[in-house]
Every structure is written in C-alpha cells, then in structure tokens.
mmCIF file with all atom_site columns, C-alpha atoms in Angstrom:
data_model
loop_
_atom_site.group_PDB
_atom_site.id
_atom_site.type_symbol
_atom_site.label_atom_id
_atom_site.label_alt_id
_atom_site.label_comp_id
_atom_site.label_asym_id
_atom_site.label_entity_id
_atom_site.label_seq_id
_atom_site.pdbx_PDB_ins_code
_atom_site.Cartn_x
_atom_site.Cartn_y
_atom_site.Cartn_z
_atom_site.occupancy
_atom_site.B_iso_or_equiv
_atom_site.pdbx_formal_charge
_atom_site.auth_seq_id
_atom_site.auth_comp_id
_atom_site.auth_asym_id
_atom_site.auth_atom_id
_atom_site.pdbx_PDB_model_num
ATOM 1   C CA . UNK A 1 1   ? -184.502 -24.990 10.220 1.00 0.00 ? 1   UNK A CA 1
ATOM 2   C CA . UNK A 1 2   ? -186.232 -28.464 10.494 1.00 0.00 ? 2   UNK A CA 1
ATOM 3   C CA . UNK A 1 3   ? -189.593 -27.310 12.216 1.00 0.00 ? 3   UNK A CA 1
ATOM 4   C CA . UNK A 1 4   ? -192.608 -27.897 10.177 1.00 0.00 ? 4   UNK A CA 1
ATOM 5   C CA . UNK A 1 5   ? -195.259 -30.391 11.949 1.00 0.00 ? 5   UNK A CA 1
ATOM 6   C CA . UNK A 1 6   ? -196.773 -31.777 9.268  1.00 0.00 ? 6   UNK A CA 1
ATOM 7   C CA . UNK A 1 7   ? -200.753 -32.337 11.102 1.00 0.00 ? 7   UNK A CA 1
ATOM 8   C CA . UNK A 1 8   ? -202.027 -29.569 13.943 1.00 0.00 ? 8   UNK A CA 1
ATOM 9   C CA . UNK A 1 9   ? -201.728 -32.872 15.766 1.00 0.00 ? 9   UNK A CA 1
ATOM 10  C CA . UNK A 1 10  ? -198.068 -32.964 15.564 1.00 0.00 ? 10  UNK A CA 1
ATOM 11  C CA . UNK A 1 11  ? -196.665 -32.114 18.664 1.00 0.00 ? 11  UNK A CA 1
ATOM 12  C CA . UNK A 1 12  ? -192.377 -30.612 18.201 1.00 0.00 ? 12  UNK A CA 1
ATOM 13  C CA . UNK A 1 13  ? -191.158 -31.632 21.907 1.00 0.00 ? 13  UNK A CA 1
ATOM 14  C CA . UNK A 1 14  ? -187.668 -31.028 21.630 1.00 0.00 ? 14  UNK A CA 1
ATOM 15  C CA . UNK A 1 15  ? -187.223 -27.650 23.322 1.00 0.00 ? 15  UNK A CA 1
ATOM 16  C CA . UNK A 1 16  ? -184.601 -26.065 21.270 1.00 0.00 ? 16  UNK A CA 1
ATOM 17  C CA . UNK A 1 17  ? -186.187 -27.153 18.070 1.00 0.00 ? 17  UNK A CA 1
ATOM 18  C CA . UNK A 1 18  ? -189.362 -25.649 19.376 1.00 0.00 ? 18  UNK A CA 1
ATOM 19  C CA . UNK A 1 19  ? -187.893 -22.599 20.475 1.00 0.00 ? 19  UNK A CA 1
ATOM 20  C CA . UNK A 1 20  ? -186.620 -22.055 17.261 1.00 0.00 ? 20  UNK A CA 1
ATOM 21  C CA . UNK A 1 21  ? -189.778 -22.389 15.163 1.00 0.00 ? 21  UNK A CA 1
ATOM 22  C CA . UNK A 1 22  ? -191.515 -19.690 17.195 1.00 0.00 ? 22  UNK A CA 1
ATOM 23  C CA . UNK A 1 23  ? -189.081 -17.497 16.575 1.00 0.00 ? 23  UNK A CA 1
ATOM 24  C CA . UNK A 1 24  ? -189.093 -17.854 13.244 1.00 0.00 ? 24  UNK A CA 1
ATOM 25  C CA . UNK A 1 25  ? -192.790 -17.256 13.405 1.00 0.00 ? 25  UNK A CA 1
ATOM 26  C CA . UNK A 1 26  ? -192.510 -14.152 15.140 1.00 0.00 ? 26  UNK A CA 1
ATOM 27  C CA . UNK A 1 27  ? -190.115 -12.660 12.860 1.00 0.00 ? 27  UNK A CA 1
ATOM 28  C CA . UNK A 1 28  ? -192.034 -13.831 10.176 1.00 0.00 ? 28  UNK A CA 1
ATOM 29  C CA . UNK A 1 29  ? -194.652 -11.373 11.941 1.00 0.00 ? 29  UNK A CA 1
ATOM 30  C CA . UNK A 1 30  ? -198.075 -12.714 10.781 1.00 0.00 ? 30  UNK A CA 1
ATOM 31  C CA . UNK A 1 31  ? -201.100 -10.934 12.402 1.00 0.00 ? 31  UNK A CA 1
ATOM 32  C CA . UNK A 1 32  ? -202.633 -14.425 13.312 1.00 0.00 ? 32  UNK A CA 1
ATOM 33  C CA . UNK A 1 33  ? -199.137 -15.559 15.135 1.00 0.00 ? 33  UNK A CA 1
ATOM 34  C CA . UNK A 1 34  ? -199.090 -12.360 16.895 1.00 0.00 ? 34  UNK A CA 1
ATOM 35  C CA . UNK A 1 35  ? -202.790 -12.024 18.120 1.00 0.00 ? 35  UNK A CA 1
ATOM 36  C CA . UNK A 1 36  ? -202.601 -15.324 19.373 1.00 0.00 ? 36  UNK A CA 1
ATOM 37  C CA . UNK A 1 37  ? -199.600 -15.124 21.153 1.00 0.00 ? 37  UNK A CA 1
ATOM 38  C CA . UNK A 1 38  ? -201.083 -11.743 22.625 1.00 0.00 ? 38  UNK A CA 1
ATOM 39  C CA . UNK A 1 39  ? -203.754 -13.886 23.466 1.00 0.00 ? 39  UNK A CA 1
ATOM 40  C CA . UNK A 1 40  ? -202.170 -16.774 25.118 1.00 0.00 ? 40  UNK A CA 1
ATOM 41  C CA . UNK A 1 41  ? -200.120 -14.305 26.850 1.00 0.00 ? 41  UNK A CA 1
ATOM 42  C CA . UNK A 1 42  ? -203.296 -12.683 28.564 1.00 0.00 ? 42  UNK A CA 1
ATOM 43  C CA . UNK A 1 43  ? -204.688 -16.004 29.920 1.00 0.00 ? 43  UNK A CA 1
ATOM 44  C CA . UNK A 1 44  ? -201.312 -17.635 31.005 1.00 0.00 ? 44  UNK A CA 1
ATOM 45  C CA . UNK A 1 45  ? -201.569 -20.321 28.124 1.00 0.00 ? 45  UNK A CA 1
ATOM 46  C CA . UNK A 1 46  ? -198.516 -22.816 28.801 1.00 0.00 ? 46  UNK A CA 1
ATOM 47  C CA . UNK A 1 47  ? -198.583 -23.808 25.385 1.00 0.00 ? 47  UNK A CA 1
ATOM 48  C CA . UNK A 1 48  ? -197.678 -21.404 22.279 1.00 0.00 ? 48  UNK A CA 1
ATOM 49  C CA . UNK A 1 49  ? -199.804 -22.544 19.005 1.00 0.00 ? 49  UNK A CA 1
ATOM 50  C CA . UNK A 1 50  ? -198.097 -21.332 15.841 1.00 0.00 ? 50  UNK A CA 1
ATOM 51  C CA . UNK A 1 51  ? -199.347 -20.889 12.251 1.00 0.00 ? 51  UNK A CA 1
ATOM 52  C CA . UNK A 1 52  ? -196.305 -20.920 9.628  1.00 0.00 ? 52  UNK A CA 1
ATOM 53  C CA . UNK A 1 53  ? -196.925 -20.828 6.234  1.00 0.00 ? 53  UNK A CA 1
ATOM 54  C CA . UNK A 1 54  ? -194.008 -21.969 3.815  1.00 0.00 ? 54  UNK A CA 1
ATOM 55  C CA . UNK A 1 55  ? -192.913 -21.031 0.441  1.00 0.00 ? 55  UNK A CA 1
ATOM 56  C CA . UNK A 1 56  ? -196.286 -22.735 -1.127 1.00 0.00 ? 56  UNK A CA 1
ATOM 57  C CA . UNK A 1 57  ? -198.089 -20.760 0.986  1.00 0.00 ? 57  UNK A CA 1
ATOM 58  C CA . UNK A 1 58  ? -199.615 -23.948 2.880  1.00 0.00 ? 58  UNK A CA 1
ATOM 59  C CA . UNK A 1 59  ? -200.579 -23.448 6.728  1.00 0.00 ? 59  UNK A CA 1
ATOM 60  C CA . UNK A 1 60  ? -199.137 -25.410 9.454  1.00 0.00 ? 60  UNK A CA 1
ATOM 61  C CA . UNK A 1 61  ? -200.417 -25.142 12.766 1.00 0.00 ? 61  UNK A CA 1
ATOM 62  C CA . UNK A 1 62  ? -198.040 -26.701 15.333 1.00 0.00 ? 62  UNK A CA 1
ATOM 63  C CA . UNK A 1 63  ? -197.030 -26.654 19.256 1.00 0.00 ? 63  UNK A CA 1
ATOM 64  C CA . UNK A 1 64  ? -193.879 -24.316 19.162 1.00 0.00 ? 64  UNK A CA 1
ATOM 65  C CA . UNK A 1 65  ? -193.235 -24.138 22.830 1.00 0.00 ? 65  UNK A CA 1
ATOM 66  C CA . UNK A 1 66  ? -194.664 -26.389 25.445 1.00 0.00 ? 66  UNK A CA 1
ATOM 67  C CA . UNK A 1 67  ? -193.234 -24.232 28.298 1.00 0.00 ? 67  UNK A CA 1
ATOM 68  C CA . UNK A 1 68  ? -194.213 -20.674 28.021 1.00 0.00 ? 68  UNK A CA 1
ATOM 69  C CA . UNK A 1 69  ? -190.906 -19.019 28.363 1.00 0.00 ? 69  UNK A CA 1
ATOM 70  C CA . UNK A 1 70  ? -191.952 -15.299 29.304 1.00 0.00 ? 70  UNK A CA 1
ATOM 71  C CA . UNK A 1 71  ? -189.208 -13.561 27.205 1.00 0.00 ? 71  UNK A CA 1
ATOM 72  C CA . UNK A 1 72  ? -189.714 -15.152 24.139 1.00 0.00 ? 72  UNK A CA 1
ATOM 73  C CA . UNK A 1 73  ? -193.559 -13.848 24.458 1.00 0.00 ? 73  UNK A CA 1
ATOM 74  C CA . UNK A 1 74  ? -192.129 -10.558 25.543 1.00 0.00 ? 74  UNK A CA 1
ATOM 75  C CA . UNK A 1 75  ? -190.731 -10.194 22.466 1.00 0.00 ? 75  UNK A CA 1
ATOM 76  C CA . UNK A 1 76  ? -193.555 -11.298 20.259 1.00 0.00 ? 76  UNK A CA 1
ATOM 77  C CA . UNK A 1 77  ? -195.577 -8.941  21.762 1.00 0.00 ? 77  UNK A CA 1
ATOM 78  C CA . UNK A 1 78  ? -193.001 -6.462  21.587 1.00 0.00 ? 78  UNK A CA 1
ATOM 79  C CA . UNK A 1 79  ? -192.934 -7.134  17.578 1.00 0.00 ? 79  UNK A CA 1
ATOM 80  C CA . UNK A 1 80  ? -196.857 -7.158  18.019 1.00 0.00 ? 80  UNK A CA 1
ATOM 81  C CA . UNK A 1 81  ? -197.134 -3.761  19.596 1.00 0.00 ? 81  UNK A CA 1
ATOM 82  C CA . UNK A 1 82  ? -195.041 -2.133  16.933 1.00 0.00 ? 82  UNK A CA 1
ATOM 83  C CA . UNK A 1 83  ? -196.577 -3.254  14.115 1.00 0.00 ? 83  UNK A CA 1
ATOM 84  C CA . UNK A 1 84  ? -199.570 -1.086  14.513 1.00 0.00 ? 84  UNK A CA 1
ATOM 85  C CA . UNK A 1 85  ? -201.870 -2.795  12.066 1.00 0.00 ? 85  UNK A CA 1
ATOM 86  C CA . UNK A 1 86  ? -203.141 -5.871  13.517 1.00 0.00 ? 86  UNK A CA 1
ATOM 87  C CA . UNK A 1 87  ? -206.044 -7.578  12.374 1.00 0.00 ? 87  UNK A CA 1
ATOM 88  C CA . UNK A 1 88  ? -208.297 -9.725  14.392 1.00 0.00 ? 88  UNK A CA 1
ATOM 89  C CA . UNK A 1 89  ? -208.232 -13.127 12.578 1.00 0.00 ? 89  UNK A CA 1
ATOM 90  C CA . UNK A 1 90  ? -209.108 -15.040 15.298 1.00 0.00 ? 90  UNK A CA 1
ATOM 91  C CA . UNK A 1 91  ? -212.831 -14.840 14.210 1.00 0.00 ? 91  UNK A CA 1
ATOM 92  C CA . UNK A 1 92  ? -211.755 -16.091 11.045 1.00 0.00 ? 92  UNK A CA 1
ATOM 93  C CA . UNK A 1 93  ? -213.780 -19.636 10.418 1.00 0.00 ? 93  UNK A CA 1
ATOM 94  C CA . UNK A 1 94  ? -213.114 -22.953 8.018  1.00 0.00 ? 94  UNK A CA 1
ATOM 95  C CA . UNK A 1 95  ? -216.219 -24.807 6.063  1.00 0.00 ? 95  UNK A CA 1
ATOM 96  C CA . UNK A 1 96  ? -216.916 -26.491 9.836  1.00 0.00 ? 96  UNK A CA 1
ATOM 97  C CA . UNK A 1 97  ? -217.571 -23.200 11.543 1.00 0.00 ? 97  UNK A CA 1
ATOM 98  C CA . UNK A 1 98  ? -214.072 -23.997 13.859 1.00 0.00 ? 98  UNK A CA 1
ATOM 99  C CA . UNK A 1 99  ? -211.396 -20.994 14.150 1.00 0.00 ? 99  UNK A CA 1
ATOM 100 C CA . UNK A 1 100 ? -208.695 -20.558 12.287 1.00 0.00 ? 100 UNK A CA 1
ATOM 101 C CA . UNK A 1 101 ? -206.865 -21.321 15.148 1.00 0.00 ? 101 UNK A CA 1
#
C-alpha cells in the first residue's frame, strides 16, 4: 500500500489511494487517529487528517480523504467506541507550542 506523504504538506488526491490509507489507519487503531477522526466527525470536517507511523516508528501526518465519506468515519468511530481506552492526545504539543495534530 503506496500511501505515505512524505511532508504534512503533502496532499494524496487520488481517492482510492486515499481511501485506502485511512483505513489502514483506522485498523491500525491509534488513539490520536481515532480522537481526531471523532473530532472531525463532530464539526463536519470535509477533510480527514491522518497520523501513520511506519515500521521506524516515524510520524506522517497526511490528507487521507478529501471528501468525508460518512461510512468510512462510521466505522472509525465504531473502532473508536470499542476500544474503551482512549487518550486525549490532542493537547499533546511539539518544541513550538503547535498540536500534535
């Protein structure tokens, strides 16, 4: 699955390959993929941002899905919901005081 963006400026437009790389963030199920998603889905967000980490353990923060397709959040939420033991990351900040996110 080709769908690391290398920069959080890197948009992925092609919808398929987008659609694609969220799910595989969702299933990966982190708590800061989740809570955001959660998030975007409470204020109607169009546009899903994803963190995936690879194998090294490096962060990539990319546009998975420019369209917010309702059942693909459905289901993150789902995942979210059944977890039971989120944690609010969102607060998290870098050196520069910005979110995580």
């Amino acid at each position: 699955m080709s769908c690391n963006c290398p920069l959080s400026s890197e948009i992925c437009t092609r919808q398929s390959e987008n659609r694609k790389c969220l799910l595989a963030a969702v299933e990966q199920g982190s708590d800061d993929v989740l809570q955001y998603l959660f998030e975007t889905l409470k204020v109607g967000t169009m546009e899903d941002i994803c963190r995936i980490r690879n194998e090294q353990g490096k962060s990539f923060l990319m546009v998975c899905v420019e369209y917010c397709r309702g059942d693909i959040l459905q289901y993150a939420l789902d995942r979210m919901q059944d977890r039971n033991a989120r944690r609010h990351v969102l607060d998290d900040t870098d050196q520069n005081g910005n979110t995580a996110l």
